[in-house]
Amino acid sequence: MRGHGESDTDAALLRAVADGDAGALATLYDRHAGWLYARLVRRCADAEVAREVLQDTFVTVWRSAAGHRGGEAGGWLWTIAARRLVDTRRAQERAGRIETAPLDTSTPSAGMPSAEERVLAGLEFGDVGTALDRISPELREVLRATVVDGLTTREAARLLGIPEGTVKTRAKRARAELRAALAQLSPAPASGGLV
């Protein structure tokens, strides 16, 4: 196993991880864990859950590095982390339904998802989530970074490895495609014969 440094690209590191190089995984972790954790904490107020999701993310990277298509790994890593977070929330919700409800419902349970978490879950699974799945992946990535995660154009550009102008262009196209996909999911009611 060779040493890994700042000059290694994410793609080269992921190829090494796919070949079983634990040092390459450690370098990827050092390079990306900080910002991934910060984004996870923004979407989930429970720091312990965010740490577990971060760990699960890199376990998934270890297992599926061969599936990465090359280039910078930021968007790919965030997709994995976001999916792990959604899976964790689903598991928590299932566990919450199994447990009996507390007698005093005036105090929210520490394990209950926040309003923001419920809205984000709705974005993943409701009509918006279905519509997002219908637009192209590069447009979907930009929307998730700028709208769902609240990143600035500059932050999204850095995360996705594309120029800021491309982020702006894709965001505009993504909104138009998302509107069209949503319209197909729930067409407007007929307006009494007027066209």
Backbone as a ProteinNet text record, in pm:
[ID]
protein_1_A
[PRIMARY]
MRGHGESDTDAALLRAVADGDAGALATLYDRHAGWLYARLVRRCADAEVAREVLQDTFVTVWRSAAGHRGGEAGGWLWTIAARRLVDTRRAQERAGRIETAPLDTSTPSAGMPSAEERVLAGLEFGDVGTALDRISPELREVLRATVVDGLTTREAARLLGIPEGTVKTRAKRARAELRAALAQLSPAPASGGLV
[TERTIARY]
84.6	0	88.3	53.4	135.5	76.2	155.4	107	11.9	-77.8	-175.2	-163.2	-168.1	-155.3	-257.9	-238.4	-331	-334	-224.2	-219.1	-304.6	-339.6	-425.7	-565	-618.6	-756.1	-850.4	-972.1	-1072.7	-1094	-1093.2	-1114.3	-1003.4	-878.1	-766.5	-779.3	-818.7	-837.3	-948.5	-1057.4	-1167.9	-1128.7	-1046.4	-997	-912.8	-830.5	-747.6	-835.1	-939.7	-1032.3	-1098.4	-1138	-1201.3	-1106.6	-975.3	-875.3	-839.7	-911	-888.9	-786.5	-752.6	-652	-715.8	-695.8	-754	-692.3	-567.3	-502.7	-571.7	-615.6	-688.1	-821.4	-887.8	-1013.1	-989.6	-880.2	-846.8	-820.9	-754.5	-729.3	-860.6	-948.5	-1080.5	-1157.1	-1152.3	-1222	-1168	-1036.6	-975.9	-1014.8	-1025.7	-1055.6	-1202.3	-1294.9	-1437.1	-1523.5	-1475.3	-1560	-1608	-1524.7	-1562.3	-1684.4	-1681.6	-1794.6	-1917.2	-1895.7	-2010.7	-2081.1	-2003.1	-2061.5	-2136.6	-2077.5	-2143.4	-2277.4	-2283.6	-2409.7	-2510.6	-2463.4	-2554	-2614.5	-2534.5	-2584.9	-2688.4	-2673.3	-2773.8	-2907.6	-2905.3	-3030.3	-3081.8	-2999.8	-3038.3	-2975.9	-3058.6	-3010	-2938.1	-2954.4	-2891.9	-2749.6	-2650.1	-2510.5	-2467.5	-2519.2	-2484	-2534.1	-2655.5	-2708.2	-2622.3	-2583.4	-2499.1	-2366.1	-2305.7	-2179.8	-2199.8	-2308.7	-2337.1	-2357.5	-2430.6	-2454.4	-2322.6	-2236	-2105.1	-2025.5	-2026.4	-1955.9	-2016.1	-2148.6	-2215.8	-2180.9	-2166.9	-2133.2	-1999.8	-1899.9	-1768.6	-1760.9	-1844.5	-1855	-1911.5	-2012.1	-2070.1	-1967.1	-1886.9	-1781.6	-1684.7	-1647.7	-1555.7	-1613.5	-1743.3	-1807.4	-1837.9	-1859.6	-1908.9	-1822.7	-1696.9	-1609.1	-1594.8	-1602.9	-1589.8	-1703.3	-1815.7	-1929.8	-1918.5	-1817.8	-1800.8	-1752.3	-1809	-1780.8	-1664.2	-1588	-1472.3	-1500.3	-1396.3	-1409.3	-1408.5	-1441.8	-1444.5	-1559.5	-1540.6	-1635.2	-1736.7	-1727.7	-1813.5	-1961.9	-2013.6	-2156.7	-2195.9	-2109.7	-2135.6	-2139.5	-2042.3	-2038.4	-2162.2	-2202.9	-2320.9	-2446.8	-2457.6	-2573.2	-2580.3	-2465.7	-2462.3	-2502.6	-2443.2	-2472	-2619.2	-2675.7	-2816.4	-2907	-2873.5	-2953.6	-2941.7	-2821.9	-2803.5	-2884.7	-2889.1	-2966.2	-3115.4	-3163.8	-3304.7	-3335	-3245.5	-3265.4	-3270.5	-3184.5	-3182.1	-3312.1	-3361.1	-3488.2	-3603.1	-3603.9	-3709.8	-3706.2	-3587.1	-3573.2	-3619.6	-3586.7	-3630.9	-3782.8	-3842.3	-3988	-4055.5	-4000.7	-4056.9	-4046.3	-3930.5	-3911.2	-4006.3	-4028.7	-4119.8	-4263.6	-4303	-4439.5	-4459.1	-4352.3	-4362.1	-4377.1	-4302.7	-4309.9	-4447	-4487.4	-4614.6	-4595	-4698.5	-4692.5	-4683.5	-4606.7	-4597.6	-4731.6	-4759.6	-4884.9	-4891.2	-4779.1	-4775.6	-4728.3	-4822.1	-4786.6	-4753.2	-4753.6	-4723	-4574.2	-4488.3	-4344.8	-4302.1	-4247.6	-4207.7	-4096	-4101.2	-3999.3	-3868.6	-3757.6	-3626.5	-3602	-3664.3	-3643.3	-3732.8	-3827.4	-3920.3	-3849.3	-3875.9	-3812.6	-3865.5	-3776.5	-3815.8	-3904.9	-3965.6	-4048.9	-3965.2	-3841.5	-3754.8	-3725.4	-3700.5	-3673.2	-3794.1	-3914.8	-4035.7	-4053.2	-4024.7	-4035.3	-3933.8	-3809.4	-3707.2	-3742.4	-3799	-3842.7	-3953.6	-4043.5	-4149.2	-4091.5	-3982	-3916.1	-3859.6	-3812.8	-3755.4	-3862.5	-3980.4	-4075.9	-4208.6	-4242.2	-4370.1	-4364.9	-4461.5	-4466	-4338.6	-4282.7	-4160.1	-4046.6	-4037.9	-3935.5	-3953.1	-4078.2	-4106.6	-4068.8	-4104.3	-4070.3	-3918.9	-3849.6	-3703.6	-3640.5	-3696.9	-3643.2	-3661.1	-3752.2	-3779.4	-3688.8	-3618.1	-3528.4	-3389	-3305.7	-3172.8	-3088.7	-2999.3	-2921.1	-2838.7	-2778.8	-2695.3	-2780.8	-2903.8	-2993.3	-3044.5	-3075.2	-3123.1	-3017.5	-2889.4	-2780.8	-2774.4	-2788.2	-2781.9	-2898.9	-3018.9	-3135.1	-3120	-3075.7	-3059.1	-2955.3	-2846.2	-2739.9	-2785.8	-2854.7	-2889.3	-3019.7	-3118.2	-3249.1	-3260.7	-3242	-3260.8	-3153.5	-3026.3	-2917	-2885	-2942.3	-2924.3	-2784.6	-2711.4	-2577.2	-2583.4	-2483.4	-2471.5	-2425.9	-2433.1	-2386.8	-2240.9	-2160.5	-2016.9	-1994.8	-2065.3	-2051.3	-2095	-2206.4	-2255.7	-2156.4	-2099.1	-2001.2	-1880.7	-1832.9	-1718.9	-1753.5	-1870.5	-1913.5	-1926.1	-1989.3	-2018.8	-1904.8	-1804.2	-1690.6	-1722	-1811.7	-1848.9	-1839.3	-1828	-1820.9	-1951.2	-1938.3	-2055.4	-2160.7	-2117.9	-2212.1	-2292.9	-2228.4	-2297.5	-2401.3	-2367.6	-2464.4	-2588.4	-2568.8	-2682.4	-2767.2	-2700.4	-2771.9	-2850.4	-2784.2	-2851.9	-2966.1	-2949	-3056	-3179.8	-3159.6	-3272.7	-3342	-3262.3	-3319.2	-3388.2	-3327.2	-3383.2	-3519.4	-3532.9	-3662.7	-3769.6	-3732.5	-3828.9	-3869.4	-3771.1	-3802.6	-3882.5	-3851.2	-3924	-4070.3	-4093.1	-4231	-4306.4	-4241.7	-4307	-4336.6	-4242.6	-4263.5	-4375.7	-4380.8	-4489	-4623.9	-4626.7	-4751.2	-4801.9	-4711.4	-4751.7	-4806.9	-4752.3	-4798.5	-4937.9	-4964.8	-5096.1	-5141.5	-5198.3	-5243.2	-5351.8	-5352.8	-5450.4	-5591.5	-5691	-5828.7	-5879.4	-5973.7	-6032.1	-6101	-6088.5	-6143.9	-6271.5	-6367.3	-6497.6	-6494.3	-6402.6	-6400.3	-6312.1	-6263.4	-6175.1	-6036.2	-5971.4	-5838.9	-5738.7
-118.6	0	123.7	217.6	337.6	449	554.6	670	751.4	819	901.1	1043.5	1138.3	1278.1	1364	1494.8	1591.8	1585.4	1537.2	1536.8	1426.4	1324.5	1218.7	1273.4	1242	1283.1	1188.7	1234.5	1149	1022.8	1038.5	922.8	819.7	865.1	772.7	705.2	781.8	724.6	620.1	649.2	553.6	426.5	439.7	318.8	235	303.9	232.8	167.1	237.8	179.9	56.1	63.3	-51.3	-171.2	-143.9	-250.7	-294	-239.3	-281.6	-201.1	-81.6	2.3	84.3	40.8	109.9	248.9	266.4	398.2	500.3	456.6	546.1	587.1	492.8	525.5	626.7	609.3	703.9	843.3	851.3	980.6	1044.5	965.4	1016.9	1066.3	989.1	1027.5	1161.4	1174.3	1298.1	1417.1	1393	1499.4	1542	1447.3	1476.7	1467.2	1404.8	1381.4	1511	1612.7	1738.7	1803.9	1825	1892.7	1801.7	1669.2	1579	1584.3	1581.6	1586.8	1719	1829.2	1960.1	1962.5	1906.1	1902.9	1810	1697.3	1604.4	1668.4	1741.7	1806.9	1913.2	1976.4	2074.6	2008.5	1883.4	1813	1729.7	1706.2	1623	1681.7	1724.3	1791.8	1698.2	1569.3	1472.4	1442.1	1496	1480.4	1334.3	1253.7	1111.9	1040.7	1071.9	1013.2	1057.6	1184.3	1234.5	1159.6	1133.4	1057.5	914.6	851.6	715.2	712.2	810.9	818	840.8	924.7	948.7	818.8	744.4	616.2	519.5	511.3	425	466	595.8	646	588.7	593.2	544.5	392	323.7	178.3	147.5	224	206.4	237.1	342.2	375.7	257.9	200.4	85.8	-28.6	-51.4	-164	-135.1	-7.9	21	117.7	134.1	228.1	194.5	68.3	28	84.1	121.9	175.2	322.5	391.3	534.1	550	649.8	665.5	757.4	798.6	884.2	1029	1109.7	1250.3	1270.8	1391.5	1423.4	1349.6	1317.8	1230.9	1305.6	1437.1	1511.3	1484	1497.7	1474.6	1330.4	1238.4	1096	1064.4	1117.8	1095.2	1153.2	1272.9	1333.6	1253.5	1201.3	1118.3	996.9	933.1	818	860.6	970.6	1017	1053.4	1122.7	1162.4	1039.4	940	816.3	742.8	738.4	673.7	747.5	880.7	958.6	928.1	921	888.4	748.1	653.3	516.4	515	592.3	599.5	658.2	762.3	823.2	725	651.8	551.1	448.5	402.2	303.4	361.1	487.3	552.3	564.3	600.2	612.9	478.4	372.3	238.5	200	226.6	193.7	275.2	400.6	486.3	438.6	381.8	330.7	204.5	129.1	5.1	35.3	134.8	170.8	230.9	218.9	279.9	429.5	504	649.7	688.9	793.8	837.7	895.1	880.9	932.3	1083.5	1150.8	1296.1	1338.8	1377.5	1415	1562.8	1636.8	1779.2	1803.9	1709.4	1723.8	1634.3	1694.4	1611.3	1515.6	1396.8	1295.1	1333.3	1302.3	1335	1260.6	1143.7	1066.1	1106.3	1195.1	1235.8	1328.2	1312.1	1400.1	1542.7	1638.5	1779.1	1811.2	1928.5	1971.4	1976.2	2026.2	2033.4	1894.1	1798.8	1662.4	1601.6	1631.5	1579	1640.2	1770.8	1836.5	1775.6	1756.4	1699.3	1557	1480.7	1345.5	1351.4	1450.8	1469.2	1501.6	1578.7	1608.6	1482.8	1391.8	1267.9	1172.4	1167.9	1061.4	1107.2	1234.7	1281.6	1306.7	1386.6	1420	1489.8	1575.5	1645.8	1545	1447.7	1344.1	1264.6	1231.1	1158.5	1243.7	1372.5	1463	1479.9	1489.2	1500.9	1379.9	1263	1141.5	1142.2	1224.3	1227.8	1324.6	1412.1	1504.7	1444.4	1496.8	1438.5	1450.1	1353.6	1350.5	1476.6	1533.8	1652.7	1772.9	1781.1	1888.8	1862.7	1738	1699.2	1731	1701.4	1729.7	1878.2	1962.6	2107.4	2153	2103.6	2142.3	2098.4	1976.9	1928.6	2010.8	2044	2121.2	2262.8	2327.9	2468.5	2489	2402.3	2420.8	2339.4	2209.1	2122.7	2148.6	2156.1	2173.5	2319.7	2410.6	2552.6	2605.8	2541.7	2588.8	2708.2	2794.5	2905.4	2849.1	2931.4	2889.4	2848.9	2926.7	2896.2	2763.1	2741	2616	2496.5	2511.2	2403	2373.7	2478.7	2460.1	2381.6	2417.4	2346.4	2201	2180.2	2045.7	1957.1	2010.5	1931.5	1930	2015.6	2019.4	2078.7	2179.2	2245.7	2397.1	2475.7	2621.4	2680.5	2796.2	2862.9	2893.7	2936.5	2965.7	2842.9	2727.7	2602.6	2570.5	2597.8	2577	2661.3	2788.9	2879.2	2831.3	2793	2746.6	2618.8	2524.8	2399.3	2421	2512.8	2539.7	2593.1	2681	2735.7	2625	2542.6	2430.5	2330.6	2305.8	2208.3	2253.2	2381	2432.4	2417.5	2446	2432.5	2285.9	2195	2052.1	1999.7	2049.7	2005.8	2050.9	2176.2	2224.9	2137.5	2103.3	2019.1	1879.5	1822.8	1688.9	1691.7	1797.3	1810	1826	1902	1921.2	1788.5	1702	1570.4	1482.5	1499	1418.2	1458.7	1590	1638.2	1749.3	1709.1	1808	1899.4	2024	2121.3	2075.1	2100.5	2061.4	2140.2	2079.9	2144.1	2272.7	2374.3	2505.8	2534.1	2444.3	2466.8	2482.4	2412.9	2417.9	2527.1	2618.6	2722.2	2666.9	2696.4	2644.4	2754.8
0	0	0	-81.7	-92.9	-8.4	10.8	86.1	0.7	66.1	-6.7	43.3	-47.7	-9.8	-77.8	-63.5	-120.6	-272.9	-334.7	-481.1	-541.9	-462	-514.1	-540	-656.3	-684.1	-611.1	-590.6	-529.2	-611.9	-743.6	-831.4	-812	-801.8	-780.4	-644.5	-545	-411.6	-412.6	-481.5	-486.7	-561.3	-664	-732.8	-636.4	-556.4	-458.6	-351.1	-307.6	-208.8	-267.9	-393.2	-459.4	-463.3	-463.9	-462.4	-320.7	-219.7	-81.5	-4.7	-50	15.7	127.4	251.3	367	385.8	346.3	355.2	266.3	148.6	57.7	119.3	186.5	253.6	365.1	439.4	546.6	490	375.8	312.6	267.9	207	166.8	288.6	396.1	519.2	569.6	578	626.7	539	410.2	315.1	319.7	344	327.2	452.7	557.5	675.7	739.6	743.6	809.5	748.6	617	553.7	549.5	534.1	535.4	671.3	778.5	912.8	932.9	888	902.7	829.9	710.7	636.1	701.6	753.8	821.9	945.4	1021	1142.3	1106.7	988.5	945.8	918.3	875.1	843.1	959.1	1059.8	1173.1	1299.1	1390.6	1510.7	1607.5	1593.8	1683.6	1635	1706.8	1666	1663.9	1755.3	1759	1633.1	1590.8	1467	1348.7	1345.9	1237.1	1233.6	1348.8	1353.3	1302.2	1344.3	1297.4	1146	1093.8	949.6	876.5	931	869.7	863.8	972.8	975.9	873.6	868.9	771.2	627.9	606.2	472.9	427.5	514.7	473.4	469.7	545.6	531.2	392.6	351	217.7	109.8	130.1	33.4	21.2	133	131.7	47.8	63	-6	-152.5	-186.1	-322	-400.6	-362.7	-432.8	-580.9	-614.2	-755.3	-840.7	-777.7	-851.2	-884.7	-831.2	-860.9	-1004	-1074.3	-1217.3	-1247.9	-1149.5	-1173.8	-1138.7	-1139.4	-1104.8	-954.5	-911.8	-769.9	-702.4	-578.9	-509.1	-424	-412	-320	-335.9	-456.1	-479.4	-452.7	-493.2	-471.8	-323.3	-248.1	-103.6	-36.1	-77.8	-15.1	-46	-166.2	-200.2	-108.4	-85.8	4.8	145.5	194.8	330.8	346.2	247.7	255.7	257.9	177.8	177.3	309.7	367	497.5	604.2	595	691.4	678.2	556.6	533.6	585.6	559.1	609.4	761.6	824.6	971.1	1023.5	958.4	1000.4	985.6	877.2	857.5	969.7	1004.1	1111.2	1244.1	1270.4	1394.4	1397.7	1283.8	1278.5	1300.2	1240.5	1262.2	1409.1	1468.4	1610	1696.7	1659.6	1735.1	1728.8	1615.3	1602.6	1685.2	1702.4	1778.9	1927.6	1974.9	2116.3	2147.8	2270	2309.4	2325	2296.1	2307.2	2453.5	2487	2626	2672.4	2802.8	2857.5	2850.4	2876.5	2872.1	2734.5	2648.4	2511.4	2498.8	2610	2601.3	2581.5	2617.9	2598.8	2484.3	2377.3	2264.3	2304.3	2249.1	2276	2208.8	2273.8	2217.9	2087.4	2068.9	1948	1832.6	1855.8	1750.4	1651.6	1522.9	1425.1	1437.1	1411.5	1416.1	1296.2	1298.7	1185.6	1058.4	1069.3	952.1	897.9	987.6	944.2	873.6	923.6	858.5	719.4	705.4	575	478.5	525	438.3	397.5	490	455.5	350.6	363.3	263.2	126.6	124.9	-2	-64.5	18.1	-33.5	-84.8	-16.9	-44.6	-103.2	-98.3	-149	-298.9	-347.4	-489.9	-535.3	-449.4	-487.6	-506.2	-416.6	-430.7	-558.6	-591	-714.5	-834.8	-830.1	-940.6	-952.1	-838	-840.9	-908.8	-885.5	-947	-1098.6	-1148.4	-1293.1	-1368.7	-1296.8	-1367.1	-1371.3	-1459	-1478	-1350.5	-1327.8	-1203.7	-1179.4	-1283.8	-1261.7	-1219.4	-1268.7	-1226.5	-1085.1	-1056.2	-922.8	-816.5	-847.2	-752.8	-719.1	-821.1	-799.7	-713.2	-741.9	-661.2	-516.1	-495.5	-358.8	-284.2	-352.1	-286	-252.9	-347.6	-326.9	-251.9	-273.6	-210.4	-82	-91.7	24.8	130	84.6	179.6	207.4	128.2	154	126	36.4	4.8	-89.5	-79.7	-173.9	-308.2	-410.7	-542.8	-536.9	-467.4	-455.9	-384.2	-273.9	-199	-283.7	-353.9	-439.8	-551.7	-609	-716.7	-665.6	-547	-490.4	-459.2	-400.7	-365.9	-489.8	-593.3	-712.6	-814.3	-792.9	-883.8	-1019.1	-1020.4	-1145.4	-1124.4	-1233.3	-1219.3	-1163.4	-1098.6	-1040.7	-1147.2	-1263.6	-1371.8	-1411.4	-1408.2	-1440.5	-1333.7	-1207.8	-1099.1	-1125	-1158.6	-1182.6	-1300.8	-1409	-1527.6	-1497.7	-1430.7	-1398.8	-1300	-1206.3	-1109.7	-1182.2	-1278.5	-1354.9	-1434.6	-1503.3	-1580.2	-1487.8	-1371.8	-1277.9	-1228.5	-1197.7	-1149.8	-1256.8	-1381	-1490.9	-1509	-1507	-1522.2	-1403.6	-1282.6	-1164.1	-1171.6	-1215.9	-1233.4	-1331.9	-1442.8	-1544.8	-1488.9	-1414.1	-1356.7	-1253.8	-1172.7	-1073.8	-1142.2	-1252.6	-1326.6	-1382.7	-1424.4	-1475.2	-1364.1	-1242.1	-1129.7	-1083	-1084.5	-1040.7	-1134.1	-1246.9	-1345.2	-1286	-1334.2	-1286.6	-1325.3	-1240.3	-1274.1	-1394	-1464	-1582.8	-1540.8	-1625.4	-1591.1	-1667.5	-1662.3	-1721.8	-1872.3	-1940.2	-2085.8	-2141.4	-2060.7	-2111	-2129.7	-2240.1	-2267.5	-2263.9
[MASK]
+++++++++++++++++++++++++++++++++++++++++++++++++++++++++++++++++++++++++++++++++++++++++++++++++++++++++++++++++++++++++++++++++++++++++++++++++++++++++++++++++++++++++++++++++++++++++++++++++++

